[in-house]
XYZ file of C-alpha atoms in Angstrom:
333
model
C 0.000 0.000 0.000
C 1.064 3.557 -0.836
C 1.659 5.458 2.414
C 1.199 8.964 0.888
C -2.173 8.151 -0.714
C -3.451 5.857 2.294
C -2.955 9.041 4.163
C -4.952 11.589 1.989
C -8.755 11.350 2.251
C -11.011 10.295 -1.211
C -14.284 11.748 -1.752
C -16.937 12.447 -4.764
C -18.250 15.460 -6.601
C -21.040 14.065 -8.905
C -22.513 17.236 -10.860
C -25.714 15.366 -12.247
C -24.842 15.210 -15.696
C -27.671 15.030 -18.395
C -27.074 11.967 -20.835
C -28.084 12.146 -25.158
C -31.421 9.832 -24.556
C -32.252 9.974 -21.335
C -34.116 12.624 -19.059
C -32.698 14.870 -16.425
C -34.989 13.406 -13.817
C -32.628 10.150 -14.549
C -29.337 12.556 -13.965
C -30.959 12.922 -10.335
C -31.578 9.700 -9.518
C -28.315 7.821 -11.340
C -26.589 10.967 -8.437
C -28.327 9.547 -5.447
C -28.033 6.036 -6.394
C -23.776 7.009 -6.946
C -23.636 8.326 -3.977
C -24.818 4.878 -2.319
C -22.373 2.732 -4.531
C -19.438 5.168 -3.605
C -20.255 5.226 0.321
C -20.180 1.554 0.197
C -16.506 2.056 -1.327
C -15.497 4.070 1.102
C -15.384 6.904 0.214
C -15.028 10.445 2.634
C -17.838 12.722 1.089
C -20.136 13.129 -1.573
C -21.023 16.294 -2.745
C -23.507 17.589 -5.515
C -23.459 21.018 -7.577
C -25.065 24.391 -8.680
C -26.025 24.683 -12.672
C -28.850 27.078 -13.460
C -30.005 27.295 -17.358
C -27.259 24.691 -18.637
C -28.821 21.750 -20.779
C -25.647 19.427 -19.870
C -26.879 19.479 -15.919
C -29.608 18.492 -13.697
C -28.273 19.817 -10.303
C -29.801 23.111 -10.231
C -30.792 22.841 -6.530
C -27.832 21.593 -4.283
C -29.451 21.592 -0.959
C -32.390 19.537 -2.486
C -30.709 16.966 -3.877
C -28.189 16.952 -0.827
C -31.048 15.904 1.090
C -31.761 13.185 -1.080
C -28.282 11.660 -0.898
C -28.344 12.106 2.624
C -31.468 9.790 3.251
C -30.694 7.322 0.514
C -27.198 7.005 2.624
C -26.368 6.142 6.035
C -22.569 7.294 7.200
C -21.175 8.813 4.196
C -20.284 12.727 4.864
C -23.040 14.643 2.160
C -22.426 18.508 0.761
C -22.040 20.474 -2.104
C -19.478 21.303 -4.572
C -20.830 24.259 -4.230
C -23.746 26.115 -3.070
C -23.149 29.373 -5.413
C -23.209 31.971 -2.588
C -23.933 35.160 -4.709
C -26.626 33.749 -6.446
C -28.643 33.047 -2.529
C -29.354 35.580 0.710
C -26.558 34.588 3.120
C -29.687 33.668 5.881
C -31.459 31.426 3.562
C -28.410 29.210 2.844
C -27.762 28.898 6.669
C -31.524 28.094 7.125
C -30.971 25.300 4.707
C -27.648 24.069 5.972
C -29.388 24.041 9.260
C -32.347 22.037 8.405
C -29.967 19.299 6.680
C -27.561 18.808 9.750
C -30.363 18.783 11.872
C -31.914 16.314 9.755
C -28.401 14.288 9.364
C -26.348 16.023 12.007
C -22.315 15.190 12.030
C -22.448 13.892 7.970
C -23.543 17.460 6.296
C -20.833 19.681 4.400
C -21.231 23.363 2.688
C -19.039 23.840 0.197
C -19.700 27.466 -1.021
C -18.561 29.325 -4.416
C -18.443 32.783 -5.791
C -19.825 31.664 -9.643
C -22.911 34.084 -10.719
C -24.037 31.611 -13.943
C -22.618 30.661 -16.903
C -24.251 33.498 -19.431
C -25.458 37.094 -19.383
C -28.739 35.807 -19.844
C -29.036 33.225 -16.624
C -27.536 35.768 -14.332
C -30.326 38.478 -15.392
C -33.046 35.024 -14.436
C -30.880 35.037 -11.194
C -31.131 39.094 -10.782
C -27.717 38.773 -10.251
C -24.150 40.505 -12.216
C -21.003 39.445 -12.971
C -20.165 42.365 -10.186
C -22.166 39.934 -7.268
C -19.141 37.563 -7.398
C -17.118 40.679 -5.696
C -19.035 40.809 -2.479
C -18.705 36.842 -1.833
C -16.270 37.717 0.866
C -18.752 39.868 2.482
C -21.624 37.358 1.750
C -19.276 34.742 3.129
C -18.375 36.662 6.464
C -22.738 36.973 6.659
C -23.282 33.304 6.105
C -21.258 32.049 9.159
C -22.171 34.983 11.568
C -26.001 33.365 10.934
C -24.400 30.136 12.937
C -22.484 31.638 15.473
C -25.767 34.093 16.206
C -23.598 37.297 15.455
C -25.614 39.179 12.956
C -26.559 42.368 13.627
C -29.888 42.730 12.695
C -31.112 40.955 15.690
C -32.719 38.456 13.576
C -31.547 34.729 14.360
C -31.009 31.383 11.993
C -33.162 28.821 12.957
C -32.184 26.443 12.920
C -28.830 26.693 11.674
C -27.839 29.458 14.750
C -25.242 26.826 16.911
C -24.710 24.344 14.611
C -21.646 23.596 13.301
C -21.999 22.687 9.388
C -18.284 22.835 7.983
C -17.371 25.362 5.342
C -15.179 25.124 2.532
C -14.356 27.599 -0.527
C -14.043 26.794 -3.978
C -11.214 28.528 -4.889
C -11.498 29.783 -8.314
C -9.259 33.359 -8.965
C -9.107 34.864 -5.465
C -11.002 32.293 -3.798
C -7.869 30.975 -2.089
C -6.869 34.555 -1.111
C -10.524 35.089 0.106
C -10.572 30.961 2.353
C -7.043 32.245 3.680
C -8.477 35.059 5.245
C -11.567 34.007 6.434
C -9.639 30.521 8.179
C -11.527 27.737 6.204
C -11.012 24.725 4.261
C -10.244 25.064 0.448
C -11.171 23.408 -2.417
C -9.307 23.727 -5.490
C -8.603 22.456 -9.156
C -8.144 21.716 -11.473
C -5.930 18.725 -11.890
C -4.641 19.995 -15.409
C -3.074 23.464 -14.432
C -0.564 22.109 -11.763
C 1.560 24.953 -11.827
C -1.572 27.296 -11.605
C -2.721 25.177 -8.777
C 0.660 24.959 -6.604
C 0.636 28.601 -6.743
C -2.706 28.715 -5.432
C -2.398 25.989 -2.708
C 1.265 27.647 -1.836
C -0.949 32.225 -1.501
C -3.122 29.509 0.515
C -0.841 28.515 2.619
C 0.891 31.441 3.266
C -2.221 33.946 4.074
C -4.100 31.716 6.344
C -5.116 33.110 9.527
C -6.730 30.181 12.208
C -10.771 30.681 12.824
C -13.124 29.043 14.812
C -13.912 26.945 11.839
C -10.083 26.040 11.470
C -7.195 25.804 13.419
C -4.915 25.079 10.481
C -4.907 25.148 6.576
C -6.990 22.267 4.914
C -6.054 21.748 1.244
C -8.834 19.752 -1.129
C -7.861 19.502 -4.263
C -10.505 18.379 -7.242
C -10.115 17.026 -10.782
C -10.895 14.171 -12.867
C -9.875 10.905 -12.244
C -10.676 7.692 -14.452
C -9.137 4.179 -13.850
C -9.767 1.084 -15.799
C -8.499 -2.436 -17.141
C -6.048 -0.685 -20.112
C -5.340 3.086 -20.824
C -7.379 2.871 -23.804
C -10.553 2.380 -22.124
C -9.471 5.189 -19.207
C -9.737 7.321 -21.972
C -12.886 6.799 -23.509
C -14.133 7.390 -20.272
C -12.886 10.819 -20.588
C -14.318 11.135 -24.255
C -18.088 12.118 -23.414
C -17.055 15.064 -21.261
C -14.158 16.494 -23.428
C -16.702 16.694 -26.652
C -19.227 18.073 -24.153
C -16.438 21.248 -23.003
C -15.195 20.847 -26.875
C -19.257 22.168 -28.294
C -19.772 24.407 -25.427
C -15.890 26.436 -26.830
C -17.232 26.513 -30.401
C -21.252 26.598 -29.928
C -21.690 28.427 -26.868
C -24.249 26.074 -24.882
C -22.735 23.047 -22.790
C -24.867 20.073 -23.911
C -25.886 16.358 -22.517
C -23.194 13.748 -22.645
C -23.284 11.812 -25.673
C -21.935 7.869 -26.248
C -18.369 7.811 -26.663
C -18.464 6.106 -29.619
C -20.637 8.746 -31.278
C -17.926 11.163 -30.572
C -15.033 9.002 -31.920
C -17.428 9.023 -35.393
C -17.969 12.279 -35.589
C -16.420 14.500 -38.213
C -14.759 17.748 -36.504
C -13.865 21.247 -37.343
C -10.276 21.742 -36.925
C -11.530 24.246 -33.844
C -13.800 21.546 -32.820
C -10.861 18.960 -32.821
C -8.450 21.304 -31.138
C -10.414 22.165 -28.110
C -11.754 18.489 -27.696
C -7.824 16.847 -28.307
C -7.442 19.486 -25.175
C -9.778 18.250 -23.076
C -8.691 14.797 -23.017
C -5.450 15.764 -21.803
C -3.743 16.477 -18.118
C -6.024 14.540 -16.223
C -5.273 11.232 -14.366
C -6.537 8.479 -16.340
C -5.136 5.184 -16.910
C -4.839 1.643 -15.343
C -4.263 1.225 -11.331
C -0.358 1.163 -11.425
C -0.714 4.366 -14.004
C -2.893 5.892 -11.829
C -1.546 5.459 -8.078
C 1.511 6.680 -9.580
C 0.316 9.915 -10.900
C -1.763 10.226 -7.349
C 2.008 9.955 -5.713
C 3.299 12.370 -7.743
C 0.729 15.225 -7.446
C 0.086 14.275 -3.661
C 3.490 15.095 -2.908
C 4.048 18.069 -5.140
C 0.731 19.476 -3.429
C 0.523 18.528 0.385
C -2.965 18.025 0.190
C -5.238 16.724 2.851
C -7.667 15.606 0.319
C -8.704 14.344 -3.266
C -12.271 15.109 -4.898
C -12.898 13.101 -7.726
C -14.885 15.206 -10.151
C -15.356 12.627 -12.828
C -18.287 12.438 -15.758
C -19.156 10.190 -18.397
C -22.146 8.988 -20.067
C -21.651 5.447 -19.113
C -22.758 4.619 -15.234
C -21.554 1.010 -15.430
C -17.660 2.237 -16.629
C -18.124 5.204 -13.996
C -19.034 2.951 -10.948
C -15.985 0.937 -12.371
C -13.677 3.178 -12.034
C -14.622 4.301 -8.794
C -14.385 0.712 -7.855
C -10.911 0.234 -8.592
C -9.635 3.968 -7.535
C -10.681 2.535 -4.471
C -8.737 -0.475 -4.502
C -5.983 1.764 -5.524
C -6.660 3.962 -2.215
C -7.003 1.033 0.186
C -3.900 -1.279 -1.274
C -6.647 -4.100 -2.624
């Protein structure tokens, strides 16, 4: 067994994706029944995500569907990757934090981002501006003083006012700057800009200041991670998602997954064929030995407390798979 990756914590970011064929209400429900397959894999968390207007993604209510993996589970730690904090009033996201560890106290998580939407047009649905994502800091300061009852409006949280429901930043541009100074966990990625993400983990490092939520720094860091019998089928698992990011570049809209083969028989633009040959590269993909040693390398370049798996596909059964033997990789089976 690998002593460096024994050591670091695994956990799950499913973000619901929608598949060519099938309906979103099945994005949902393949989510919830991941999260049960994973838990019984041992796994640390699970955590679920924020999309509003995007036809690629069913998660458009975090907290909702939290609650849904957190009754369909039993000991598995349940959050989100992340509630988008701009987008919400401060007390309402601590009113629904604090009906979901009161409903599953000691397993709930609130992972919290600055993202306003993907286009001009969702933000105006949101009444929200690119600007909104400037006052998360503020926003973020609000959210916590609604648990520890230190608002000044004399108005209390129930029933989050108390509780203690652990928060972590997604670090995306000053988002590490911002978790530094506040004294929280961080979440960062992804796995394809190293350098980018060294530097990040390193201003991290650096700039925090201990809270009451955190005595010392707490580095998560999140990317995609595929693992199968051979390298070739690691990265057709990556295949779906890369076309996916590749149409979204040149068309604007981030669609449902398609089947890898109908990517692979697909004609392509050279712009088409440039952004997708991009996005099948830099991640970890491969077979276990591959794999564990790529974990080893970035582990120890990065310190981190903490991997979050953030892969998607269109096929469940190869995605459970993978998961499967990651965790065989994690565990020394």
């Amino acid at each position: 067994m690998n002593a460096t990756i024994a050591g670091t914590r695994f956990s799950v970011l499913d973000r619901s994706r929608t598949r060519q064929g099938h309906a979103p209400g099945e994005a949902l429900r393949d989510t919830v029944a991941l999260a049960r397959e994973v838990e019984a894999l041992g796994y640390h968390r699970f955590w679920v995500s924020e999309h509003h207007g995007v036809p690629g993604v069913a998660g458009s209510a975090p907290t909702v569907l939290a609650a849904a993996v957190a009754g369909a589970t039993r000991t598995i730690r349940v959050g989100t990757g992340g509630v988008m904090l701009p987008n919400h009033q401060p007390l309402v996201v601590a009113e629904q934090f604090g009906v979901l560890e009161s409903l599953y106290p000691g397993r709930i998580d609130m992972g919290l981002g600055r993202s306003v939407g993907f286009t001009d047009g969702v933000r105006r649905a949101l009444g929200r501006d690119k600007g909104d994502a400037d006052d998360f800091a503020a926003h973020l300061g609000e959210l916590l003083g609604w648990f520890e009852g230190t608002s000044p409006t004399g108005v209390r949280a129930r029933p989050a006012e108390g509780l203690r429901v652990p928060p972590f930043v997604l670090a995306m541009g000053e988002g590490a700057d911002i978790a530094a100074r506040a004294g929280l966990p961080m979440v960062i990625g992804d796995l394809r800009g190293r350098e980018k993400m060294r530097r990040g983990i390193e201003r991290y490092r650096d700039g925090f200041r201990p809270s009451p939520w955190a005595t010392e720094p707490y580095v998560v860091i999140s990317g995609t991670i595929a693992v199968a019998g051979t390298p070739e089928a690691a990265r057709r698992l990556l295949v779906p998602e890369a076309w996916s990011m590749a149409y979204a570049r040149t068309h604007g809209t981030f669609p449902p997954l398609p089947q890898a083969e109908t990517v692979e028989a697909r004609t392509m633009t050279a712009r088409e064929r440039g952004f997708y040959e991009s996005g099948l590269t830099g991640h970890i993909a491969g077979t276990e030995d591959q794999v564990a040693h790529e974990l080893e390398t970035v582990l120890k370049e990065t310190g981190a407390d903490e991997i979050l798996v953030t892969t998607s596909t269109y096929d469940r059964t190869a995605l459970l798979e993978s998961y499967r033997r990651l965790a065989a990789v994690v565990h020394g089976a």
